Amino acid sequence: MSEQWQAELAEGFGCVQDLLDFLGIAAPFSAEAAGKFPFRVPRAYARKMRPGDPYDPLLRQVLPLAQELASPEGFVGDPVGDRPALKVPGLLHKYQGRALLITTGACAVHCRYCFRREFPYGESQFTRQREKAALDYIVRDPELTEIILSGGDPLLLSDDRLVRLTKQLTAIPHLRRLRVHSRVPLVLPSRIDERLLEILAGHRLKTVVVIHANHPRELDAETVSVLAAMRRAGLTLLNQSVLLRQVNDSVSALCELSERLFECGVLPYYLHLLDRVRGTAHFEVPEAEARALHEALRRRLPGFLVPRLVREVEGKPYKLPVS
Ligand SMILES: *Cc1c(COP(=O)(O)O)cnc(C)c1O
Ligand code: SF4
């Protein structure tokens, strides 16, 4: 039986012109760019955008532009070395103590700046058929204490699939934490229902959910209410953002994001420099400017509201601090 959230997901915008009509905007976009990396926006996210504003920072995150077709030097298919880190299909192991599962290739929203735009999900997902190799890998490495559910968006997995997965992971004695990286609380809040909270919080592993908010307006009343429910269920909530041109490249946007996050019970974790994946060059904020913005945040905010400014460099043992 299809759930309410699945129906909402299916009713989302799959056509750029429909979204622009809904917002009353006549902005240029590129159908060719949308052909290379499909367009997808749930209605709950579209409702947070400002009608009539072609420069709305939420719209910018999803609007396919002709600039995506340019491929300046240095922008590549796999900028962060995901492929070499695939130890078995579906499992990335880059950092000591933590391994990451590519649980699905599906997302509720398609973010144009996504660093996994070209990830070969077909052959590299943690599917039912392939789960044994990945689970065996985790069992064999007693240093692993944390498993990260990633994708795609792991909260698009069905309840049954999530139940099975959390059972499999809780049965591995050396695991202590489960981490979930998701944009669903921001873009498809109806997915965060009571049953999902039980699945995420109802086991022995401490669970951290890292939401990916880039702009304070993503945290509207509906999202605030699901974040509160997640906190009540006992989940630890963190946020990571990507620093994006014309989205959040100002001191005021980043400060307000941290303030809003804290009001929602979420602590800022990382602010990432853009991963240089093909098609995303127009989002890049140069490092010197990123440092200056970060310095300004440090001046204005208490230390616990300043995200760590980092860049991911292939082969390094952790995400490198930029300042
Ligand atoms: C980012 C990432 C992690 C998590 O790193 P933290 O610094 O612990 O947030 C783990 N595994 C992979 C493959 C990653 O890309
Ligand atoms: S939700 Fe995450 S994985 Fe999916 S398109 Fe956006 S950035 Fe990429």
Short mmCIF file of C-alpha atoms and ligand atoms in Angstrom, two decimals:
data_model
loop_
_atom_site.label_atom_id
_atom_site.label_comp_id
_atom_site.label_asym_id
_atom_site.label_seq_id
_atom_site.Cartn_x
_atom_site.Cartn_y
_atom_site.Cartn_z
CA MET A 1 0.00 0.00 0.00
CA SER A 2 1.30 3.41 -0.89
CA GLU A 3 1.74 5.81 2.00
CA GLN A 4 0.79 9.47 2.10
CA TRP A 5 4.40 10.57 1.63
CA GLN A 6 4.83 8.33 -1.38
CA ALA A 7 1.79 9.92 -2.99
CA GLU A 8 3.24 13.37 -2.26
CA LEU A 9 6.54 12.35 -3.75
CA ALA A 10 4.80 11.19 -6.91
CA GLU A 11 2.88 14.50 -7.14
CA GLY A 12 6.07 16.58 -7.07
CA PHE A 13 7.23 18.73 -9.97
CA GLY A 14 9.01 16.71 -12.65
CA CYS A 15 8.88 19.44 -15.26
CA VAL A 16 10.70 22.78 -14.92
CA GLN A 17 8.02 24.80 -16.70
CA ASP A 18 5.33 23.56 -14.29
CA LEU A 19 7.34 24.78 -11.31
CA LEU A 20 8.00 28.17 -12.94
CA ASP A 21 4.30 28.51 -13.74
CA PHE A 22 3.43 27.63 -10.15
CA LEU A 23 5.79 30.39 -8.96
CA GLY A 24 4.68 32.89 -11.63
CA ILE A 25 8.21 33.26 -12.95
CA ALA A 26 9.46 33.58 -16.52
CA ALA A 27 13.12 32.63 -16.00
CA PRO A 28 15.39 31.03 -18.55
CA PHE A 29 16.30 27.40 -17.92
CA SER A 30 17.97 24.63 -19.87
CA ALA A 31 16.02 21.56 -20.94
CA GLU A 32 19.31 20.04 -22.06
CA ALA A 33 20.75 20.37 -18.54
CA ALA A 34 17.58 18.76 -17.17
CA GLY A 35 18.14 15.94 -19.65
CA LYS A 36 21.57 15.22 -18.20
CA PHE A 37 20.53 15.31 -14.55
CA PRO A 38 16.77 15.08 -14.12
CA PHE A 39 14.71 17.81 -12.52
CA ARG A 40 12.70 16.92 -9.44
CA VAL A 41 11.11 19.11 -6.73
CA PRO A 42 8.46 18.10 -4.18
CA ARG A 43 5.56 20.52 -3.66
CA ALA A 44 6.44 20.97 0.01
CA TYR A 45 9.78 22.44 -1.09
CA ALA A 46 8.27 24.53 -3.90
CA ARG A 47 5.91 26.13 -1.34
CA LYS A 48 8.94 27.56 0.47
CA MET A 49 10.09 29.45 -2.64
CA ARG A 50 9.20 33.12 -3.16
CA PRO A 51 6.68 33.49 -5.99
CA GLY A 52 7.83 35.90 -8.69
CA ASP A 53 11.52 35.83 -7.70
CA PRO A 54 13.79 34.18 -10.28
CA TYR A 55 16.74 34.61 -7.87
CA ASP A 56 15.07 32.85 -4.98
CA PRO A 57 17.87 30.94 -3.20
CA LEU A 58 15.78 27.76 -2.97
CA LEU A 59 14.84 27.87 -6.65
CA ARG A 60 18.53 28.39 -7.57
CA GLN A 61 19.35 25.06 -5.94
CA VAL A 62 17.07 23.13 -8.28
CA LEU A 63 16.81 25.15 -11.49
CA PRO A 64 18.64 23.56 -14.46
CA LEU A 65 20.70 26.27 -16.17
CA ALA A 66 22.64 26.35 -19.41
CA GLN A 67 25.78 27.04 -17.32
CA GLU A 68 25.69 23.37 -16.29
CA LEU A 69 26.68 22.45 -19.83
CA ALA A 70 30.01 24.27 -19.56
CA SER A 71 32.83 22.07 -18.33
CA PRO A 72 35.69 24.23 -17.13
CA GLU A 73 38.95 22.59 -16.26
CA GLY A 74 39.12 20.96 -12.85
CA PHE A 75 35.45 19.96 -12.78
CA VAL A 76 35.24 16.19 -13.10
CA GLY A 77 32.93 13.20 -12.69
CA ASP A 78 34.11 12.03 -9.26
CA PRO A 79 35.87 14.92 -7.50
CA VAL A 80 35.96 13.34 -4.03
CA GLY A 81 37.23 9.88 -4.89
CA ASP A 82 34.05 7.97 -4.12
CA ARG A 83 34.78 5.25 -6.66
CA PRO A 84 38.18 4.25 -5.25
CA ALA A 85 36.57 4.19 -1.76
CA LEU A 86 33.94 1.63 -2.81
CA LYS A 87 35.27 -1.40 -0.94
CA VAL A 88 32.36 -3.62 -1.89
CA PRO A 89 29.25 -2.65 -3.89
CA GLY A 90 27.22 -0.20 -1.81
CA LEU A 91 29.85 0.54 0.83
CA LEU A 92 32.30 3.45 0.92
CA HIS A 93 35.10 3.33 3.45
CA LYS A 94 37.34 6.40 3.50
CA TYR A 95 37.74 7.28 7.15
CA GLN A 96 38.77 5.27 10.16
CA GLY A 97 35.88 4.02 12.26
CA ARG A 98 33.12 5.10 9.88
CA ALA A 99 31.74 3.46 6.77
CA LEU A 100 29.03 4.75 4.49
CA LEU A 101 26.27 2.82 2.76
CA ILE A 102 24.86 3.99 -0.56
CA THR A 103 21.37 2.80 0.34
CA THR A 104 19.55 4.10 -2.73
CA GLY A 105 20.08 6.33 -5.75
CA ALA A 106 16.70 8.00 -5.27
CA CYS A 107 16.27 11.51 -3.85
CA ALA A 108 13.15 13.55 -3.10
CA VAL A 109 14.74 16.62 -4.66
CA HIS A 110 17.47 16.89 -7.24
CA CYS A 111 20.05 19.48 -6.23
CA ARG A 112 21.96 20.86 -9.19
CA TYR A 113 25.18 21.12 -7.15
CA CYS A 114 25.06 17.45 -6.09
CA PHE A 115 28.53 15.86 -5.91
CA ARG A 116 27.04 12.45 -6.76
CA ARG A 117 25.46 13.65 -10.02
CA GLU A 118 27.48 11.06 -11.92
CA PHE A 119 27.68 8.33 -9.28
CA PRO A 120 27.07 4.91 -10.86
CA TYR A 121 24.17 4.00 -8.56
CA GLY A 122 23.06 1.13 -10.76
CA GLU A 123 26.04 -1.07 -9.99
CA SER A 124 27.04 0.48 -6.65
CA GLN A 125 23.98 0.48 -4.42
CA PHE A 126 23.44 -1.47 -1.25
CA THR A 127 20.48 -3.51 -2.47
CA ARG A 128 18.74 -6.50 -0.89
CA GLN A 129 20.55 -8.77 -3.35
CA ARG A 130 23.96 -7.31 -2.56
CA GLU A 131 23.66 -6.69 1.16
CA LYS A 132 25.70 -9.69 2.30
CA ALA A 133 29.06 -8.46 1.03
CA ALA A 134 28.68 -5.04 2.66
CA LEU A 135 27.47 -6.48 5.97
CA ASP A 136 30.32 -8.98 6.00
CA TYR A 137 32.77 -6.13 5.42
CA ILE A 138 31.39 -4.29 8.47
CA VAL A 139 31.47 -7.45 10.60
CA ARG A 140 35.10 -8.06 9.67
CA ASP A 141 36.32 -4.60 10.76
CA PRO A 142 35.92 -4.26 14.54
CA GLU A 143 37.26 -0.69 14.33
CA LEU A 144 34.03 0.41 12.71
CA THR A 145 31.80 2.07 15.30
CA GLU A 146 29.54 4.09 13.04
CA ILE A 147 27.56 3.39 9.90
CA ILE A 148 26.34 6.27 7.79
CA LEU A 149 23.24 5.79 5.69
CA SER A 150 23.60 7.88 2.58
CA GLY A 151 22.58 7.74 -1.06
CA GLY A 152 20.67 9.25 -2.69
CA ASP A 153 18.44 9.88 0.27
CA PRO A 154 18.12 7.00 2.75
CA LEU A 155 14.81 8.30 4.12
CA LEU A 156 13.20 7.42 0.80
CA LEU A 157 13.70 3.75 1.61
CA SER A 158 10.50 1.98 2.58
CA ASP A 159 9.79 1.36 6.25
CA ASP A 160 10.34 -2.38 5.70
CA ARG A 161 13.72 -1.83 4.15
CA LEU A 162 14.79 0.49 7.00
CA VAL A 163 13.60 -1.99 9.62
CA ARG A 164 15.60 -4.76 8.01
CA LEU A 165 18.69 -2.60 7.74
CA THR A 166 18.62 -1.31 11.33
CA LYS A 167 18.13 -4.89 12.56
CA GLN A 168 21.13 -6.06 10.58
CA LEU A 169 23.28 -3.22 11.88
CA THR A 170 22.24 -3.42 15.55
CA ALA A 171 23.20 -7.10 15.45
CA ILE A 172 26.84 -6.17 14.82
CA PRO A 173 28.29 -5.77 18.33
CA HIS A 174 31.09 -3.29 17.61
CA LEU A 175 28.75 -0.69 16.09
CA ARG A 176 27.77 2.16 18.43
CA ARG A 177 26.24 4.82 16.21
CA LEU A 178 23.99 5.10 13.21
CA ARG A 179 24.09 8.27 11.15
CA VAL A 180 21.57 9.28 8.53
CA HIS A 181 22.23 12.03 5.97
CA SER A 182 19.02 13.38 4.49
CA ARG A 183 17.32 16.37 2.91
CA VAL A 184 13.89 14.81 3.49
CA PRO A 185 13.02 16.84 6.66
CA LEU A 186 13.38 19.97 4.49
CA VAL A 187 11.88 18.87 1.21
CA LEU A 188 9.36 16.12 2.07
CA PRO A 189 8.51 16.58 5.77
CA SER A 190 5.46 14.27 5.54
CA ARG A 191 7.89 11.34 5.32
CA ILE A 192 8.89 11.93 8.96
CA ASP A 193 5.93 10.12 10.50
CA GLU A 194 5.58 8.32 13.82
CA ARG A 195 6.49 4.96 12.35
CA LEU A 196 9.71 6.31 10.83
CA LEU A 197 10.72 7.88 14.16
CA GLU A 198 10.20 4.53 15.88
CA ILE A 199 12.38 2.82 13.29
CA LEU A 200 15.16 5.39 13.58
CA ALA A 201 15.20 5.72 17.35
CA GLY A 202 13.93 2.37 18.59
CA HIS A 203 17.17 0.40 18.86
CA ARG A 204 20.41 0.38 20.83
CA LEU A 205 22.51 2.49 18.44
CA LYS A 206 22.73 6.21 19.12
CA THR A 207 21.28 7.85 16.04
CA VAL A 208 22.40 11.13 14.50
CA VAL A 209 20.49 12.71 11.65
CA VAL A 210 22.41 15.23 9.57
CA ILE A 211 20.02 17.41 7.62
CA HIS A 212 21.34 19.35 4.66
CA ALA A 213 19.90 22.87 4.94
CA ASN A 214 21.60 25.55 2.89
CA HIS A 215 19.34 28.51 3.55
CA PRO A 216 17.27 29.69 6.55
CA ARG A 217 14.03 29.77 4.54
CA GLU A 218 14.20 26.01 4.17
CA LEU A 219 13.34 25.83 7.87
CA ASP A 220 9.65 26.77 7.67
CA ALA A 221 6.89 25.88 10.15
CA GLU A 222 6.30 22.40 8.70
CA THR A 223 9.98 21.52 8.89
CA VAL A 224 10.33 23.05 12.36
CA SER A 225 7.55 20.79 13.57
CA VAL A 226 9.10 17.57 12.18
CA LEU A 227 12.49 18.53 13.59
CA ALA A 228 10.87 18.96 17.01
CA ALA A 229 9.33 15.49 16.70
CA MET A 230 12.73 14.06 15.76
CA ARG A 231 14.27 15.66 18.84
CA ARG A 232 11.50 14.31 21.08
CA ALA A 233 12.18 10.85 19.69
CA GLY A 234 15.76 11.14 20.94
CA LEU A 235 17.62 11.75 17.69
CA THR A 236 20.66 14.04 17.68
CA LEU A 237 20.30 16.62 14.91
CA LEU A 238 23.16 18.26 13.01
CA ASN A 239 23.27 20.28 9.81
CA GLN A 240 25.69 20.43 6.93
CA SER A 241 25.57 22.98 4.14
CA VAL A 242 27.39 23.59 0.91
CA LEU A 243 28.59 27.13 0.30
CA LEU A 244 26.81 28.08 -2.93
CA ARG A 245 26.97 31.17 -5.13
CA GLN A 246 23.66 33.07 -5.17
CA VAL A 247 22.22 30.74 -2.55
CA ASN A 248 23.96 31.33 0.76
CA ASP A 249 27.14 33.27 -0.05
CA SER A 250 26.48 36.11 2.40
CA VAL A 251 27.17 36.67 6.08
CA SER A 252 23.52 37.48 6.68
CA ALA A 253 22.21 34.23 5.11
CA LEU A 254 24.75 32.05 6.92
CA CYS A 255 24.23 33.77 10.28
CA GLU A 256 20.47 33.51 10.01
CA LEU A 257 20.81 29.84 9.00
CA SER A 258 22.79 29.07 12.16
CA GLU A 259 20.33 31.03 14.33
CA ARG A 260 17.32 29.26 12.79
CA LEU A 261 18.97 25.86 13.10
CA PHE A 262 19.60 26.41 16.78
CA GLU A 263 15.98 27.45 17.32
CA CYS A 264 15.01 24.13 15.70
CA GLY A 265 17.31 22.11 17.97
CA VAL A 266 19.90 21.49 15.25
CA LEU A 267 23.61 22.30 15.59
CA PRO A 268 25.66 23.45 12.59
CA TYR A 269 28.26 20.82 11.71
CA TYR A 270 29.96 21.44 8.37
CA LEU A 271 30.01 24.17 5.76
CA HIS A 272 31.49 22.48 2.68
CA LEU A 273 33.32 24.12 -0.15
CA LEU A 274 31.72 22.96 -3.38
CA ASP A 275 32.95 19.59 -4.63
CA ARG A 276 34.10 20.30 -8.18
CA VAL A 277 31.81 17.99 -10.07
CA ARG A 278 31.05 18.62 -13.74
CA GLY A 279 28.14 20.98 -14.31
CA THR A 280 28.39 22.87 -11.02
CA ALA A 281 31.09 25.52 -11.65
CA HIS A 282 28.58 28.39 -11.48
CA PHE A 283 27.92 27.56 -7.83
CA GLU A 284 31.53 27.86 -6.76
CA VAL A 285 32.61 30.45 -4.20
CA PRO A 286 36.40 30.91 -4.27
CA GLU A 287 38.30 29.78 -1.23
CA ALA A 288 39.51 33.28 -0.23
CA GLU A 289 35.92 34.52 -0.20
CA ALA A 290 34.80 31.44 1.75
CA ARG A 291 37.45 32.11 4.38
CA ALA A 292 36.37 35.72 4.70
CA LEU A 293 32.74 34.70 5.16
CA HIS A 294 33.73 32.14 7.76
CA GLU A 295 35.83 34.70 9.61
CA ALA A 296 32.82 37.02 9.69
CA LEU A 297 30.67 34.21 11.14
CA ARG A 298 33.26 33.66 13.85
CA ARG A 299 33.04 37.32 14.83
CA ARG A 300 29.29 37.36 14.98
CA LEU A 301 28.23 34.01 16.38
CA PRO A 302 28.98 31.94 19.48
CA GLY A 303 31.49 29.21 18.65
CA PHE A 304 28.89 26.45 18.76
CA LEU A 305 26.91 28.11 15.97
CA VAL A 306 29.87 28.36 13.59
CA PRO A 307 30.02 25.36 11.23
CA ARG A 308 33.45 23.94 10.42
CA LEU A 309 34.52 25.14 6.98
CA VAL A 310 35.87 22.09 5.16
CA ARG A 311 36.81 20.74 1.78
CA GLU A 312 36.91 17.09 0.83
CA VAL A 313 40.17 16.06 -0.82
CA GLU A 314 40.58 12.59 -2.26
CA GLY A 315 42.89 10.40 -0.22
CA LYS A 316 42.93 12.54 2.94
CA PRO A 317 42.08 10.89 6.28
CA TYR A 318 39.33 13.41 7.13
CA LYS A 319 37.53 16.40 5.61
CA LEU A 320 40.16 19.12 5.55
CA PRO A 321 39.59 22.27 7.59
CA VAL A 322 39.88 25.34 5.37
CA SER A 323 40.65 27.91 8.03
C1 LIG B 1 31.96 12.56 4.72
C2 LIG B 1 32.12 11.11 4.84
C3 LIG B 1 32.08 10.50 6.10
C4 LIG B 1 31.83 11.25 7.36
O1 LIG B 1 32.85 12.11 7.74
P1 LIG B 1 32.66 12.89 9.09
O2 LIG B 1 33.83 13.81 9.12
O3 LIG B 1 32.67 11.88 10.19
O4 LIG B 1 31.36 13.61 9.03
C5 LIG B 1 32.28 9.13 6.15
N1 LIG B 1 32.50 8.40 5.06
C6 LIG B 1 32.55 8.95 3.85
C7 LIG B 1 32.83 8.08 2.67
C8 LIG B 1 32.35 10.34 3.69
O5 LIG B 1 32.38 10.88 2.46
S1 SF4 B 2 19.47 15.14 -1.93
FE1 SF4 B 2 21.71 14.86 -1.72
S2 SF4 B 2 22.21 13.11 -3.04
FE2 SF4 B 2 20.18 13.86 -3.63
S3 SF4 B 2 20.52 15.32 -5.29
FE3 SF4 B 2 20.46 16.51 -3.41
S4 SF4 B 2 22.62 16.65 -2.78
FE4 SF4 B 2 22.49 14.95 -4.26
#
